[in-house]
Coordinates of N, CA, C and O in Angstrom, one line a residue:
M1 N 20.4 4.5 -15.4 CA 19.6 5.2 -14.5 C 18.6 4.2 -13.8 O 18.0 3.5 -14.5
S2 N 18.5 4.3 -12.5 CA 17.6 3.4 -11.9 C 16.2 4.0 -11.9 O 16.1 5.2 -11.9
I3 N 15.2 3.2 -11.9 CA 13.8 3.6 -12.0 C 13.3 3.8 -10.5 O 13.5 2.9 -9.7
L4 N 12.7 4.9 -10.2 CA 12.2 5.2 -8.9 C 10.6 5.3 -9.1 O 10.1 6.0 -9.9
L5 N 9.9 4.5 -8.2 CA 8.5 4.6 -8.2 C 8.0 5.0 -6.9 O 8.6 4.6 -5.9
G6 N 6.9 5.7 -6.8 CA 6.4 6.2 -5.6 C 4.9 6.1 -5.5 O 4.2 5.8 -6.4
C7 N 4.4 6.3 -4.3 CA 3.0 6.3 -4.0 C 2.4 7.6 -4.6 O 2.8 8.7 -4.4
P8 N 1.3 7.4 -5.3 CA 0.6 8.6 -5.9 C -0.1 9.5 -4.9 O -0.4 10.6 -5.1
K9 N -0.3 8.9 -3.7 CA -1.0 9.7 -2.6 C 0.0 10.4 -1.7 O -0.1 11.6 -1.6
C10 N 0.9 9.7 -1.1 CA 1.8 10.3 -0.1 C 3.2 10.7 -0.7 O 4.0 11.4 -0.1
R11 N 3.4 10.3 -2.0 CA 4.6 10.6 -2.7 C 5.9 10.0 -2.2 O 7.0 10.3 -2.5
S12 N 5.8 9.0 -1.3 CA 6.9 8.3 -0.7 C 7.6 7.5 -1.8 O 6.8 6.8 -2.6
I13 N 8.9 7.4 -1.9 CA 9.6 6.6 -2.8 C 9.5 5.1 -2.3 O 9.8 4.9 -1.2
L14 N 9.1 4.2 -3.2 CA 8.9 2.8 -2.8 C 9.8 1.9 -3.4 O 9.7 0.7 -3.3
T15 N 10.9 2.4 -4.1 CA 11.9 1.6 -4.8 C 13.1 1.5 -3.9 O 13.6 2.5 -3.3
L16 N 13.6 0.2 -3.7 CA 14.7 -0.1 -2.9 C 15.5 -1.1 -3.6 O 15.0 -2.3 -3.8
N17 N 16.8 -0.8 -3.9 CA 17.7 -1.8 -4.6 C 17.0 -2.5 -5.8 O 17.1 -3.7 -6.0
G18 N 16.4 -1.7 -6.6 CA 15.8 -2.2 -7.9 C 14.5 -2.9 -7.7 O 13.9 -3.5 -8.6
M19 N 13.9 -2.9 -6.5 CA 12.6 -3.6 -6.2 C 11.6 -2.5 -5.7 O 12.0 -1.6 -5.0
I20 N 10.4 -2.7 -6.1 CA 9.3 -1.9 -5.5 C 8.8 -2.6 -4.3 O 8.3 -3.8 -4.4
V21 N 8.8 -2.0 -3.1 CA 8.3 -2.6 -1.9 C 6.9 -2.2 -1.6 O 6.7 -1.0 -1.5
L22 N 6.0 -3.1 -1.6 CA 4.6 -2.8 -1.4 C 4.0 -3.8 -0.4 O 4.6 -4.8 -0.1
V23 N 2.8 -3.5 0.1 CA 2.1 -4.4 0.9 C 1.1 -5.1 0.0 O 0.5 -4.4 -0.9
V24 N 0.9 -6.4 0.1 CA -0.1 -7.1 -0.7 C -1.0 -7.8 0.3 O -0.6 -8.3 1.3
Q25 N -2.3 -7.8 -0.1 CA -3.2 -8.5 0.8 C -4.4 -9.1 0.0 O -4.8 -8.6 -1.0
K26 N -4.8 -10.2 0.6 CA -6.0 -11.0 0.0 C -6.6 -11.7 1.2 O -5.9 -12.5 1.9
D27 N -7.9 -11.5 1.4 CA -8.5 -12.2 2.5 C -7.8 -11.9 3.8 O -7.6 -10.7 4.1
K28 N -7.3 -12.9 4.5 CA -6.6 -12.6 5.8 C -5.1 -12.6 5.7 O -4.4 -12.5 6.7
I29 N -4.6 -12.7 4.5 CA -3.2 -12.6 4.2 C -2.8 -11.2 3.9 O -3.4 -10.5 3.1
R30 N -1.8 -10.7 4.7 CA -1.2 -9.4 4.5 C 0.3 -9.5 4.7 O 0.7 -9.9 5.8
T31 N 1.0 -9.1 3.7 CA 2.5 -9.2 3.8 C 3.2 -8.2 2.8 O 2.5 -7.6 2.0
L32 N 4.5 -8.2 2.9 CA 5.3 -7.4 2.0 C 5.5 -8.2 0.7 O 5.6 -9.4 0.7
I33 N 5.7 -7.5 -0.4 CA 6.1 -8.0 -1.7 C 7.1 -7.1 -2.3 O 7.0 -5.9 -2.2
G34 N 8.1 -7.7 -2.9 CA 9.1 -6.9 -3.7 C 8.9 -7.2 -5.2 O 9.0 -8.3 -5.6
L35 N 8.5 -6.2 -6.0 CA 8.3 -6.3 -7.4 C 9.5 -5.7 -8.1 O 10.0 -4.7 -7.7
H36 N 10.0 -6.4 -9.2 CA 11.1 -5.8 -9.9 C 10.7 -4.5 -10.5 O 9.6 -4.3 -11.0
A37 N 11.5 -3.4 -10.4 CA 11.1 -2.1 -10.8 C 11.2 -1.8 -12.3 O 10.6 -0.9 -12.8
E38 N 11.9 -2.7 -13.0 CA 12.0 -2.5 -14.5 C 10.8 -2.9 -15.2 O 10.3 -4.1 -15.0
P39 N 10.1 -2.0 -15.9 CA 8.9 -2.4 -16.6 C 9.2 -3.6 -17.5 O 10.2 -3.6 -18.3
G40 N 8.3 -4.6 -17.5 CA 8.4 -5.7 -18.3 C 9.2 -6.9 -17.6 O 9.2 -8.0 -18.1
N41 N 9.7 -6.6 -16.4 CA 10.4 -7.7 -15.7 C 9.4 -8.1 -14.6 O 9.1 -7.3 -13.7
Y42 N 8.9 -9.3 -14.6 CA 7.9 -9.8 -13.7 C 8.4 -10.6 -12.6 O 7.6 -11.4 -12.0
N43 N 9.6 -10.5 -12.3 CA 10.2 -11.2 -11.1 C 9.7 -10.5 -9.8 O 9.5 -9.3 -9.8
Y44 N 9.5 -11.3 -8.8 CA 9.0 -10.7 -7.5 C 9.6 -11.6 -6.4 O 10.0 -12.7 -6.6
S45 N 9.5 -11.0 -5.2 CA 10.0 -11.7 -4.0 C 8.9 -11.6 -2.9 O 8.3 -10.6 -2.7
L46 N 8.7 -12.7 -2.2 CA 7.8 -12.8 -1.1 C 8.5 -13.4 0.1 O 9.5 -14.1 0.0
P47 N 8.0 -13.1 1.3 CA 8.6 -13.7 2.5 C 8.4 -15.3 2.4 O 7.5 -15.8 1.8
D48 N 9.3 -16.0 3.1 CA 9.3 -17.4 3.1 C 7.9 -17.9 3.6 O 7.4 -17.3 4.6
G49 N 7.4 -18.9 2.9 CA 6.1 -19.5 3.4 C 4.9 -18.8 2.7 O 3.7 -19.3 2.9
V50 N 5.0 -17.7 2.1 CA 3.9 -17.0 1.4 C 3.9 -17.3 0.0 O 4.9 -17.3 -0.7
E51 N 2.7 -17.7 -0.5 CA 2.6 -18.1 -1.9 C 1.4 -17.3 -2.5 O 0.4 -17.1 -1.9
I52 N 1.6 -16.9 -3.8 CA 0.5 -16.3 -4.6 C 0.2 -17.2 -5.8 O 1.1 -17.4 -6.6
A53 N -1.0 -17.7 -5.9 CA -1.3 -18.5 -7.0 C -1.8 -17.7 -8.2 O -2.5 -16.7 -8.1
D54 N -1.4 -18.1 -9.4 CA -1.8 -17.5 -10.6 C -3.3 -17.4 -10.7 O -4.0 -18.4 -10.2
G55 N -3.8 -16.3 -11.1 CA -5.3 -16.1 -11.3 C -5.9 -15.4 -10.1 O -7.1 -15.0 -10.2
E56 N -5.2 -15.3 -9.0 CA -5.8 -14.6 -7.8 C -5.6 -13.1 -8.0 O -4.6 -12.6 -8.4
I57 N -6.6 -12.4 -7.5 CA -6.5 -10.9 -7.5 C -6.1 -10.4 -6.2 O -6.7 -10.8 -5.2
W58 N -5.1 -9.6 -6.1 CA -4.6 -9.1 -4.8 C -4.7 -7.6 -4.8 O -4.7 -6.9 -5.8
D59 N -4.8 -7.1 -3.5 CA -4.8 -5.6 -3.3 C -3.3 -5.3 -3.1 O -2.7 -6.0 -2.3
F60 N -2.9 -4.2 -3.7 CA -1.5 -3.7 -3.4 C -1.7 -2.3 -2.7 O -2.5 -1.5 -3.1
L61 N -0.9 -2.1 -1.6 CA -1.0 -1.0 -0.8 C 0.3 -0.3 -0.6 O 1.3 -1.0 -0.6
C62 N 0.3 1.0 -0.4 CA 1.5 1.7 -0.1 C 1.9 1.3 1.4 O 1.1 1.3 2.3
P63 N 3.2 0.9 1.6 CA 3.6 0.5 2.9 C 3.8 1.6 3.9 O 4.0 1.5 5.1
I64 N 3.8 2.9 3.3 CA 3.9 4.1 4.2 C 2.6 4.6 4.7 O 2.4 4.8 5.8
C65 N 1.7 4.9 3.7 CA 0.4 5.5 4.1 C -0.8 4.5 4.0 O -1.9 4.9 4.3
D66 N -0.6 3.3 3.6 CA -1.6 2.3 3.5 C -2.7 2.6 2.4 O -3.7 1.9 2.4
T67 N -2.4 3.5 1.5 CA -3.4 3.7 0.4 C -3.5 2.5 -0.5 O -2.4 2.0 -0.9
N68 N -4.7 2.1 -0.9 CA -4.9 1.1 -1.9 C -4.5 1.7 -3.2 O -4.9 2.8 -3.6
L69 N -3.6 1.0 -4.0 CA -3.1 1.5 -5.2 C -3.9 1.1 -6.5 O -3.5 1.4 -7.6
Q70 N -5.1 0.6 -6.2 CA -5.9 0.2 -7.4 C -6.3 1.4 -8.2 O -6.6 2.5 -7.7
A71 N -6.1 1.3 -9.5 CA -6.5 2.4 -10.5 C -8.0 2.6 -10.5 O -8.7 1.6 -10.5
E72 N -8.4 3.8 -10.5 CA -9.9 4.1 -10.5 C -10.5 3.6 -11.8 O -11.6 3.1 -11.8
E73 N -9.9 3.9 -12.9 CA -10.5 3.6 -14.2 C -10.6 2.1 -14.6 O -11.5 1.7 -15.2
V74 N -9.6 1.4 -14.2 CA -9.5 0.0 -14.5 C -9.2 -0.8 -13.2 O -8.0 -0.8 -12.8
N75 N -10.2 -1.4 -12.6 CA -9.9 -2.0 -11.3 C -9.0 -3.2 -11.3 O -8.6 -3.6 -10.2
R76 N -8.6 -3.7 -12.4 CA -7.7 -4.8 -12.5 C -6.2 -4.3 -12.5 O -5.3 -5.1 -12.6
L77 N -6.0 -3.0 -12.5 CA -4.7 -2.4 -12.5 C -4.4 -1.7 -11.2 O -5.3 -1.1 -10.5
C78 N -3.1 -1.6 -10.9 CA -2.6 -0.7 -9.8 C -1.8 0.4 -10.4 O -1.3 0.3 -11.5
R79 N -1.7 1.5 -9.7 CA -1.0 2.7 -10.2 C 0.1 3.2 -9.2 O -0.1 3.3 -8.0
L80 N 1.2 3.5 -9.8 CA 2.3 4.1 -9.0 C 2.9 5.3 -9.8 O 2.8 5.4 -11.0
E81 N 3.4 6.3 -9.1 CA 4.0 7.5 -9.7 C 5.4 7.0 -10.2 O 6.2 6.4 -9.5
L82 N 5.8 7.4 -11.4 CA 7.1 7.2 -11.9 C 7.9 8.5 -11.7 O 7.5 9.5 -12.2
V83 N 8.9 8.4 -10.9 CA 9.7 9.6 -10.5 C 10.8 9.7 -11.6 O 11.7 9.0 -11.7
D84 N 10.5 10.7 -12.5 CA 11.3 11.0 -13.7 C 12.2 12.2 -13.4 O 11.6 13.3 -13.2
R85 N 13.5 12.0 -13.4 CA 14.3 13.2 -13.2 C 14.2 14.2 -14.3 O 14.6 15.4 -14.2
G86 N 13.6 13.9 -15.5 CA 13.3 14.8 -16.6 C 12.2 15.7 -16.3 O 12.0 16.7 -17.0
G87 N 11.4 15.5 -15.3 CA 10.3 16.4 -14.9 C 9.0 16.1 -15.4 O 8.0 16.6 -14.9
Q88 N 8.8 15.3 -16.4 CA 7.5 15.0 -17.0 C 6.8 14.0 -16.1 O 7.3 12.9 -15.8
P89 N 5.6 14.4 -15.5 CA 4.8 13.4 -14.7 C 4.4 12.2 -15.5 O 3.8 12.3 -16.6
R90 N 4.7 11.0 -15.0 CA 4.3 9.8 -15.6 C 3.9 8.8 -14.5 O 4.3 9.0 -13.4
Q91 N 3.1 7.8 -14.9 CA 2.7 6.8 -13.9 C 2.9 5.4 -14.6 O 2.8 5.3 -15.8
A92 N 3.1 4.5 -13.7 CA 3.2 3.1 -14.1 C 2.0 2.3 -13.6 O 1.6 2.5 -12.4
L93 N 1.3 1.6 -14.5 CA 0.2 0.8 -14.1 C 0.5 -0.7 -14.3 O 1.2 -1.0 -15.3
F94 N 0.1 -1.6 -13.4 CA 0.4 -3.0 -13.6 C -0.8 -3.8 -13.1 O -1.6 -3.3 -12.3
S95 N -0.9 -5.0 -13.6 CA -2.0 -5.9 -13.3 C -2.0 -6.4 -11.8 O -0.9 -6.7 -11.3
R96 N -3.2 -6.5 -11.2 CA -3.4 -7.0 -9.9 C -3.6 -8.5 -9.9 O -3.6 -9.1 -8.9
L97 N -3.7 -9.1 -11.1 CA -4.0 -10.5 -11.2 C -2.7 -11.3 -11.2 O -1.8 -11.0 -12.1
A98 N -2.5 -12.1 -10.3 CA -1.2 -12.9 -10.2 C -1.0 -13.7 -11.5 O -1.9 -14.4 -11.9
G99 N 0.2 -13.6 -12.0 CA 0.5 -14.3 -13.3 C 0.2 -13.5 -14.5 O 0.7 -13.9 -15.6
E100 N -0.6 -12.4 -14.4 CA -0.9 -11.6 -15.6 C 0.2 -10.6 -15.8 O 0.4 -9.8 -15.0
Q101 N 0.9 -10.7 -16.9 CA 2.0 -9.8 -17.2 C 1.5 -8.6 -18.1 O 1.4 -8.8 -19.3
A102 N 1.2 -7.5 -17.5 CA 0.7 -6.3 -18.2 C 1.2 -5.1 -17.4 O 0.8 -5.0 -16.2
T103 N 1.9 -4.2 -18.0 CA 2.4 -3.0 -17.4 C 2.3 -1.9 -18.4 O 2.5 -2.1 -19.6
F104 N 1.9 -0.7 -18.0 CA 1.7 0.4 -18.8 C 2.3 1.7 -18.2 O 2.3 1.9 -17.0
I105 N 3.0 2.5 -19.1 CA 3.6 3.8 -18.7 C 2.7 4.8 -19.3 O 2.5 4.8 -20.5
V106 N 2.2 5.7 -18.5 CA 1.2 6.7 -18.9 C 1.7 8.1 -18.6 O 2.2 8.3 -17.4
S107 N 1.6 9.0 -19.5 CA 1.9 10.4 -19.2 C 0.7 11.2 -19.2 O -0.4 10.7 -19.4
T108 N 0.8 12.5 -18.9 CA -0.4 13.4 -18.9 C -1.0 13.5 -20.3 O -2.2 13.8 -20.5
E109 N -0.2 13.1 -21.3 CA -0.7 13.2 -22.7 C -1.3 11.9 -23.2 O -2.4 12.0 -23.9
D110 N -0.7 10.8 -22.9 CA -1.2 9.5 -23.5 C -0.5 8.3 -22.9 O 0.4 8.4 -22.1
L111 N -1.0 7.1 -23.4 CA -0.3 5.9 -23.0 C 1.0 5.9 -23.8 O 1.0 6.0 -25.0
E112 N 2.1 5.8 -23.1 CA 3.4 5.9 -23.8 C 4.0 4.5 -24.1 O 4.6 4.4 -25.2
E113 N 3.9 3.6 -23.2 CA 4.5 2.3 -23.4 C 3.6 1.2 -22.8 O 3.0 1.4 -21.8
K114 N 3.7 0.0 -23.4 CA 3.1 -1.2 -22.7 C 4.0 -2.3 -22.8 O 4.8 -2.5 -23.8
Y115 N 4.0 -3.2 -21.8 CA 4.9 -4.3 -21.6 C 4.0 -5.5 -21.2 O 3.0 -5.4 -20.6
G116 N 4.6 -6.7 -21.5 CA 4.0 -7.9 -21.0 C 3.2 -8.7 -22.0 O 2.5 -8.1 -22.9
I117 N 3.2 -10.0 -21.9 CA 2.5 -10.8 -22.9 C 1.0 -10.7 -22.7 O 0.2 -11.1 -23.7
H118 N 0.5 -10.1 -21.7 CA -1.0 -10.0 -21.5 C -1.5 -8.6 -21.6 O -2.6 -8.2 -21.4
A119 N -0.6 -7.7 -22.1 CA -1.0 -6.2 -22.2 C -2.2 -6.0 -23.1 O -3.0 -5.2 -22.9
N120 N -2.3 -6.9 -24.1 CA -3.4 -6.7 -25.1 C -4.7 -7.2 -24.4 O -5.8 -6.9 -25.0
N121 N -4.7 -7.8 -23.3 CA -5.9 -8.2 -22.6 C -6.7 -6.9 -22.1 O -7.8 -7.0 -21.8
F122 N -6.0 -5.8 -22.2 CA -6.6 -4.5 -21.7 C -6.9 -3.6 -22.9 O -7.1 -2.4 -22.8
E123 N -7.0 -4.2 -24.1 CA -7.3 -3.4 -25.3 C -8.5 -2.5 -25.2 O -8.5 -1.4 -25.5
T124 N -9.6 -3.1 -24.6 CA -10.9 -2.3 -24.5 C -10.7 -1.2 -23.4 O -11.4 -0.1 -23.5
E125 N -9.9 -1.4 -22.4 CA -9.7 -0.4 -21.3 C -8.7 0.6 -21.7 O -8.6 1.6 -21.0
L126 N -7.9 0.4 -22.7 CA -6.8 1.3 -22.9 C -7.2 2.8 -23.1 O -6.5 3.7 -22.8
G127 N -8.4 2.9 -23.7 CA -8.9 4.3 -23.9 C -9.1 5.1 -22.6 O -9.0 6.3 -22.6
S128 N -9.4 4.4 -21.5 CA -9.7 5.0 -20.3 C -8.4 5.1 -19.4 O -8.4 5.7 -18.3
I129 N -7.3 4.5 -19.8 CA -6.1 4.5 -19.0 C -5.4 5.9 -19.3 O -5.1 6.2 -20.4
R130 N -5.2 6.7 -18.3 CA -4.6 8.0 -18.5 C -3.9 8.3 -17.1 O -4.1 7.7 -16.1
Y131 N -3.2 9.4 -17.2 CA -2.5 9.9 -16.0 C -3.6 10.4 -15.1 O -4.6 11.0 -15.5
F132 N -3.5 10.1 -13.8 CA -4.5 10.4 -12.9 C -3.9 11.0 -11.6 O -2.9 10.5 -11.1
R133 N -4.4 12.2 -11.2 CA -3.8 12.9 -10.0 C -4.8 12.6 -8.9 O -6.0 12.9 -9.0
Y134 N -4.2 12.0 -7.8 CA -5.1 11.8 -6.6 C -5.5 13.1 -6.0 O -4.8 14.0 -6.0

């Protein structure tokens, strides 16, 4: 089963051929980015000539409605809706810091899964990470 992720605001599906297509911006740079949709896979694609240096914080936006996907509770994370054919609402949160590998799957009940070698960097924030309805 392929994983579908969408904007929590406009509900548009943002997954295409196994990649999450988002707008990324920092300072005067604004471009598309393709993130691998599988939690724990940190491969990404950028247009030729665009580079993201490890340690930089980037804003991630919905390419449809331009909503900033930054999580309210933890500003170092972004939030996407996980479209689950099983019906349970869940969200995927991932780090905005380039090179930081941390992804979380959150349900209305609790933190369900965490991925990435830097996931424990969020140990103090994990209590505030929860499903959030825009």
